[in-house]
mmCIF file of C-alpha atoms in Angstrom:
data_model
loop_
_atom_site.group_PDB
_atom_site.id
_atom_site.type_symbol
_atom_site.label_atom_id
_atom_site.label_comp_id
_atom_site.label_asym_id
_atom_site.label_seq_id
_atom_site.Cartn_x
_atom_site.Cartn_y
_atom_site.Cartn_z
ATOM 1 C CA MET A 1 16.681 2.076 -2.836
ATOM 2 C CA ALA A 2 12.942 1.619 -2.286
ATOM 3 C CA ARG A 3 10.803 4.743 -2.266
ATOM 4 C CA LEU A 4 8.226 5.306 0.434
ATOM 5 C CA ALA A 5 4.625 5.797 -0.648
ATOM 6 C CA PRO A 6 3.299 9.316 0.145
ATOM 7 C CA ILE A 7 0.924 8.012 2.847
ATOM 8 C CA THR A 8 3.755 5.997 4.448
ATOM 9 C CA LEU A 9 5.992 9.060 4.431
ATOM 10 C CA LEU A 10 3.172 11.126 5.943
ATOM 11 C CA ARG A 11 2.776 8.559 8.731
ATOM 12 C CA GLN A 12 6.461 9.000 9.592
ATOM 13 C CA VAL A 13 5.933 12.739 10.167
ATOM 14 C CA VAL A 14 2.318 12.961 11.378
ATOM 15 C CA PRO A 15 0.873 9.959 13.212
ATOM 16 C CA VAL A 16 -2.288 9.342 11.186
ATOM 17 C CA PRO A 17 -4.788 6.822 12.561
ATOM 18 C CA ARG A 18 -5.437 3.830 10.347
ATOM 19 C CA LYS A 19 -8.959 2.960 9.281
ATOM 20 C CA ASP A 20 -10.932 0.563 11.451
ATOM 21 C CA ARG A 21 -11.061 -2.104 8.740
ATOM 22 C CA VAL A 22 -7.239 -2.148 8.798
ATOM 23 C CA ILE A 23 -7.032 -2.293 12.593
ATOM 24 C CA ASN A 24 -9.823 -4.892 12.789
ATOM 25 C CA PRO A 25 -9.828 -6.850 9.488
ATOM 26 C CA PRO A 26 -13.432 -7.991 8.837
ATOM 27 C CA HIS A 27 -12.365 -11.371 7.393
ATOM 28 C CA LEU A 28 -10.478 -12.203 10.573
ATOM 29 C CA PHE A 29 -13.405 -11.454 12.872
ATOM 30 C CA GLU A 30 -15.841 -13.250 10.590
ATOM 31 C CA ARG A 31 -13.619 -16.315 10.943
ATOM 32 C CA TYR A 32 -13.618 -15.943 14.728
ATOM 33 C CA GLU A 33 -17.423 -15.777 14.781
ATOM 34 C CA THR A 34 -17.684 -18.836 12.529
ATOM 35 C CA ARG A 35 -15.369 -20.830 14.796
ATOM 36 C CA ILE A 36 -17.311 -19.813 17.902
ATOM 37 C CA ALA A 37 -20.562 -20.924 16.250
ATOM 38 C CA GLU A 38 -18.938 -24.284 15.445
ATOM 39 C CA LEU A 39 -17.811 -24.689 19.055
ATOM 40 C CA ARG A 40 -21.408 -24.681 20.277
ATOM 41 C CA ASP A 41 -21.953 -28.195 18.932
ATOM 42 C CA ASP A 42 -18.407 -29.560 18.643
ATOM 43 C CA PRO A 43 -18.169 -32.672 20.866
ATOM 44 C CA ARG A 44 -14.404 -33.099 20.377
ATOM 45 C CA ILE A 45 -13.571 -30.567 23.120
ATOM 46 C CA PRO A 46 -14.795 -31.403 26.635
ATOM 47 C CA ASP A 47 -17.032 -28.704 28.088
ATOM 48 C CA SER A 48 -14.912 -28.126 31.195
ATOM 49 C CA GLU A 49 -11.691 -27.760 29.155
ATOM 50 C CA LEU A 50 -13.356 -25.327 26.765
ATOM 51 C CA LEU A 51 -14.587 -23.195 29.668
ATOM 52 C CA GLU A 52 -11.166 -23.246 31.335
ATOM 53 C CA GLN A 53 -9.473 -22.162 28.098
ATOM 54 C CA ALA A 54 -12.026 -19.381 27.551
ATOM 55 C CA ARG A 55 -11.369 -18.095 31.075
ATOM 56 C CA LYS A 56 -7.606 -18.124 30.457
ATOM 57 C CA MET A 57 -8.078 -16.168 27.226
ATOM 58 C CA TRP A 58 -10.304 -13.683 29.067
ATOM 59 C CA ALA A 59 -7.666 -13.212 31.789
ATOM 60 C CA ASP A 60 -4.936 -12.737 29.158
ATOM 61 C CA GLN A 61 -7.013 -10.062 27.444
ATOM 62 C CA GLU A 62 -7.598 -8.228 30.722
ATOM 63 C CA THR A 63 -3.826 -8.302 31.319
ATOM 64 C CA ARG A 64 -3.269 -6.881 27.833
ATOM 65 C CA LEU A 65 -5.725 -4.044 28.506
ATOM 66 C CA SER A 66 -4.007 -3.270 31.801
ATOM 67 C CA SER A 67 -0.649 -3.129 29.974
ATOM 68 C CA ILE A 68 -2.070 -0.733 27.364
ATOM 69 C CA ASP A 69 -3.414 1.542 30.111
ATOM 70 C CA SER A 70 -0.132 1.435 32.008
ATOM 71 C CA ARG A 71 1.984 2.289 28.952
ATOM 72 C CA ALA A 72 -0.352 5.127 27.967
ATOM 73 C CA GLY A 73 -0.141 6.554 31.494
ATOM 74 C CA GLN A 74 3.654 6.385 31.493
ATOM 75 C CA LEU A 75 3.797 7.977 28.062
ATOM 76 C CA MET A 76 1.513 10.817 29.162
ATOM 77 C CA ALA A 77 3.667 11.487 32.206
ATOM 78 C CA ALA A 78 6.891 11.392 30.164
ATOM 79 C CA ALA A 79 5.451 13.699 27.496
ATOM 80 C CA GLY A 80 4.214 16.137 30.147
ATOM 81 C CA ILE A 81 7.609 16.278 31.857
ATOM 82 C CA ALA A 82 9.427 16.618 28.522
ATOM 83 C CA ALA A 83 7.057 19.390 27.419
ATOM 84 C CA SER A 84 7.655 21.256 30.692
ATOM 85 C CA LEU A 85 11.423 20.941 30.340
ATOM 86 C CA THR A 86 11.258 22.059 26.717
ATOM 87 C CA THR A 87 9.103 25.063 27.629
ATOM 88 C CA THR A 88 11.594 26.003 30.340
ATOM 89 C CA ALA A 89 14.467 25.723 27.869
ATOM 90 C CA VAL A 90 12.632 27.823 25.262
ATOM 91 C CA GLY A 91 11.887 30.467 27.908
ATOM 92 C CA GLN A 92 15.496 30.939 28.924
ATOM 93 C CA LYS A 93 17.179 34.118 27.754
ATOM 94 C CA GLY A 94 20.171 32.289 26.367
ATOM 95 C CA LEU A 95 18.071 30.176 24.023
ATOM 96 C CA PHE A 96 16.282 33.164 22.570
ATOM 97 C CA GLY A 97 19.630 34.871 22.122
ATOM 98 C CA VAL A 98 20.828 31.890 20.124
ATOM 99 C CA GLY A 99 17.444 31.480 18.449
ATOM 100 C CA VAL A 100 17.543 34.912 16.850
ATOM 101 C CA GLY A 101 20.479 33.778 14.765
ATOM 102 C CA ASN A 102 19.318 30.137 14.563
ATOM 103 C CA PRO A 103 15.642 29.875 13.583
ATOM 104 C CA LEU A 104 16.012 26.100 13.082
ATOM 105 C CA LEU A 105 16.493 25.687 16.822
ATOM 106 C CA VAL A 106 13.359 27.640 17.707
ATOM 107 C CA ILE A 107 11.291 25.858 15.030
ATOM 108 C CA ALA A 108 12.533 22.432 16.171
ATOM 109 C CA TYR A 109 11.653 23.192 19.799
ATOM 110 C CA LEU A 110 8.213 24.569 18.946
ATOM 111 C CA LEU A 111 7.435 21.558 16.750
ATOM 112 C CA ALA A 112 8.635 19.267 19.548
ATOM 113 C CA LEU A 113 6.201 20.987 21.915
ATOM 114 C CA ALA A 114 3.403 20.453 19.389
ATOM 115 C CA TYR A 115 4.280 16.744 19.157
ATOM 116 C CA PHE A 116 4.351 16.406 22.943
ATOM 117 C CA ALA A 117 0.909 18.036 23.154
ATOM 118 C CA TYR A 118 -0.387 15.712 20.430
ATOM 119 C CA CYS A 119 1.087 12.720 22.276
ATOM 120 C CA ILE A 120 -0.712 13.663 25.497
ATOM 121 C CA LEU A 121 -4.043 14.246 23.731
ATOM 122 C CA VAL A 122 -3.888 10.913 21.910
ATOM 123 C CA ALA A 123 -2.773 9.033 25.034
ATOM 124 C CA LEU A 124 -5.801 10.492 26.814
ATOM 125 C CA ARG A 125 -7.962 8.648 24.287
ATOM 126 C CA VAL A 126 -6.618 5.370 25.636
ATOM 127 C CA HIS A 127 -7.926 6.295 29.086
ATOM 128 C CA GLY A 128 -11.126 7.777 27.712
ATOM 129 C CA ARG A 129 -14.411 6.168 26.817
ATOM 130 C CA ARG A 130 -14.144 2.602 25.604
ATOM 131 C CA ARG A 131 -16.663 -0.071 24.859
ATOM 132 C CA ARG A 132 -16.132 -3.267 26.820
ATOM 133 C CA HIS A 133 -18.356 -6.311 26.479
ATOM 134 C CA LYS A 134 -19.209 -8.323 29.537
ATOM 135 C CA ILE A 135 -21.504 -11.266 30.098
ATOM 136 C CA GLY A 136 -24.895 -10.135 31.368
ATOM 137 C CA PRO A 137 -27.763 -12.037 33.008
ATOM 138 C CA ASP A 138 -29.286 -12.859 29.600
ATOM 139 C CA GLU A 139 -26.138 -14.673 28.492
ATOM 140 C CA LEU A 140 -26.138 -16.869 31.600
ATOM 141 C CA VAL A 141 -29.273 -18.748 30.512
ATOM 142 C CA PRO A 142 -28.427 -21.642 28.157
ATOM 143 C CA SER A 143 -30.812 -22.958 25.552
ATOM 144 C CA VAL A 144 -32.844 -26.060 26.440
ATOM 145 C CA GLY A 145 -30.680 -29.174 26.554
ATOM 146 C CA ALA A 146 -27.402 -27.260 26.169
ATOM 147 C CA SER A 147 -24.434 -27.796 28.466
ATOM 148 C CA TYR A 148 -24.091 -24.874 30.850
ATOM 149 C CA SER A 149 -20.256 -24.969 30.793
ATOM 150 C CA ARG A 150 -20.143 -24.968 26.998
ATOM 151 C CA HIS A 151 -22.753 -22.233 26.771
ATOM 152 C CA LEU A 152 -20.812 -20.057 29.213
ATOM 153 C CA ALA A 153 -17.523 -20.711 27.388
ATOM 154 C CA VAL A 154 -19.037 -19.726 24.037
ATOM 155 C CA GLU A 155 -20.538 -16.539 25.495
ATOM 156 C CA LEU A 156 -17.186 -15.645 27.043
ATOM 157 C CA LEU A 157 -15.457 -16.148 23.695
ATOM 158 C CA ALA A 158 -18.071 -14.074 21.856
ATOM 159 C CA SER A 159 -17.570 -11.170 24.290
ATOM 160 C CA LEU A 160 -13.816 -11.616 24.083
ATOM 161 C CA VAL A 161 -13.813 -11.246 20.296
ATOM 162 C CA LYS A 162 -15.819 -8.019 20.567
ATOM 163 C CA ASN A 163 -13.315 -6.741 23.122
ATOM 164 C CA TYR A 164 -10.467 -7.560 20.739
ATOM 165 C CA GLN A 165 -11.816 -4.916 18.382
ATOM 166 C CA SER A 166 -12.081 -2.302 21.112
ATOM 167 C CA ASP A 167 -8.611 -3.095 22.439
ATOM 168 C CA ASN A 168 -7.094 -2.945 18.953
ATOM 169 C CA ARG A 169 -8.387 0.630 18.679
ATOM 170 C CA GLN A 170 -6.738 1.424 22.013
ATOM 171 C CA VAL A 171 -3.460 -0.064 20.785
ATOM 172 C CA GLU A 172 -3.684 2.092 17.648
ATOM 173 C CA ALA A 173 -4.108 5.223 19.780
ATOM 174 C CA LEU A 174 -1.139 4.182 21.933
ATOM 175 C CA HIS A 175 0.940 3.569 18.803
ATOM 176 C CA MET A 176 0.119 7.061 17.499
ATOM 177 C CA ALA A 177 1.087 8.606 20.835
ATOM 178 C CA GLN A 178 4.412 6.717 20.761
ATOM 179 C CA TRP A 179 5.146 7.963 17.241
ATOM 180 C CA ALA A 180 4.422 11.542 18.326
ATOM 181 C CA PHE A 181 6.711 11.171 21.333
ATOM 182 C CA ARG A 182 9.449 9.715 19.134
ATOM 183 C CA ASN A 183 9.160 12.582 16.640
ATOM 184 C CA ALA A 184 9.335 15.137 19.461
ATOM 185 C CA VAL A 185 12.515 13.565 20.823
ATOM 186 C CA ILE A 186 14.080 13.544 17.339
ATOM 187 C CA LEU A 187 13.261 17.249 16.953
ATOM 188 C CA LEU A 188 14.813 18.045 20.337
ATOM 189 C CA VAL A 189 17.977 16.192 19.362
ATOM 190 C CA PHE A 190 18.012 17.996 16.012
ATOM 191 C CA GLY A 191 17.553 21.348 17.766
ATOM 192 C CA GLY A 192 20.386 20.563 20.161
ATOM 193 C CA ILE A 193 22.661 19.591 17.282
ATOM 194 C CA THR A 194 21.945 22.824 15.427
ATOM 195 C CA ALA A 195 22.728 24.815 18.612
ATOM 196 C CA VAL A 196 26.056 23.013 19.130
ATOM 197 C CA TRP A 197 26.942 23.200 15.439
ATOM 198 C CA ARG A 198 26.643 26.951 15.469
#
């Protein structure tokens, strides 16, 4: 049976954010930038087709961002409701009566509350400040002799690649919030099992 590395085991218990170079591998984005630079003078792709494809990619990325926001909002709402229900359950007399003789139940519920709180705080990061790149007036002016459609397509792609990095950070935050929510649910199930077992 394979053994988990300590950091992998830690990630199962505490959602630890990965480093930016893991979320956004430098070699991958360097390759993107190289390809975009090559597209400026590549005659094999018609200008209009390149622009149309760049616009489709931009629309797909905006849809992805909307999906990330939507999932983070749903997760925040679910964690808030679950935390409220858990707090109500912990506050009931019967639970404390059982909890005196079953400290595992109380510990599991308190840890679940901590995970729910962590989930909400991390999900808030998804809706918080983010850096989005858009095309500005400067990018609309092509160099002398350049095709306007190709110039616009390349600028769209350059902004899109920068947004990939920002969106990958948002996905990482969402992933951490999901792990926290999952751990909280597992603790609630464990607490319920210990209560029934006794």
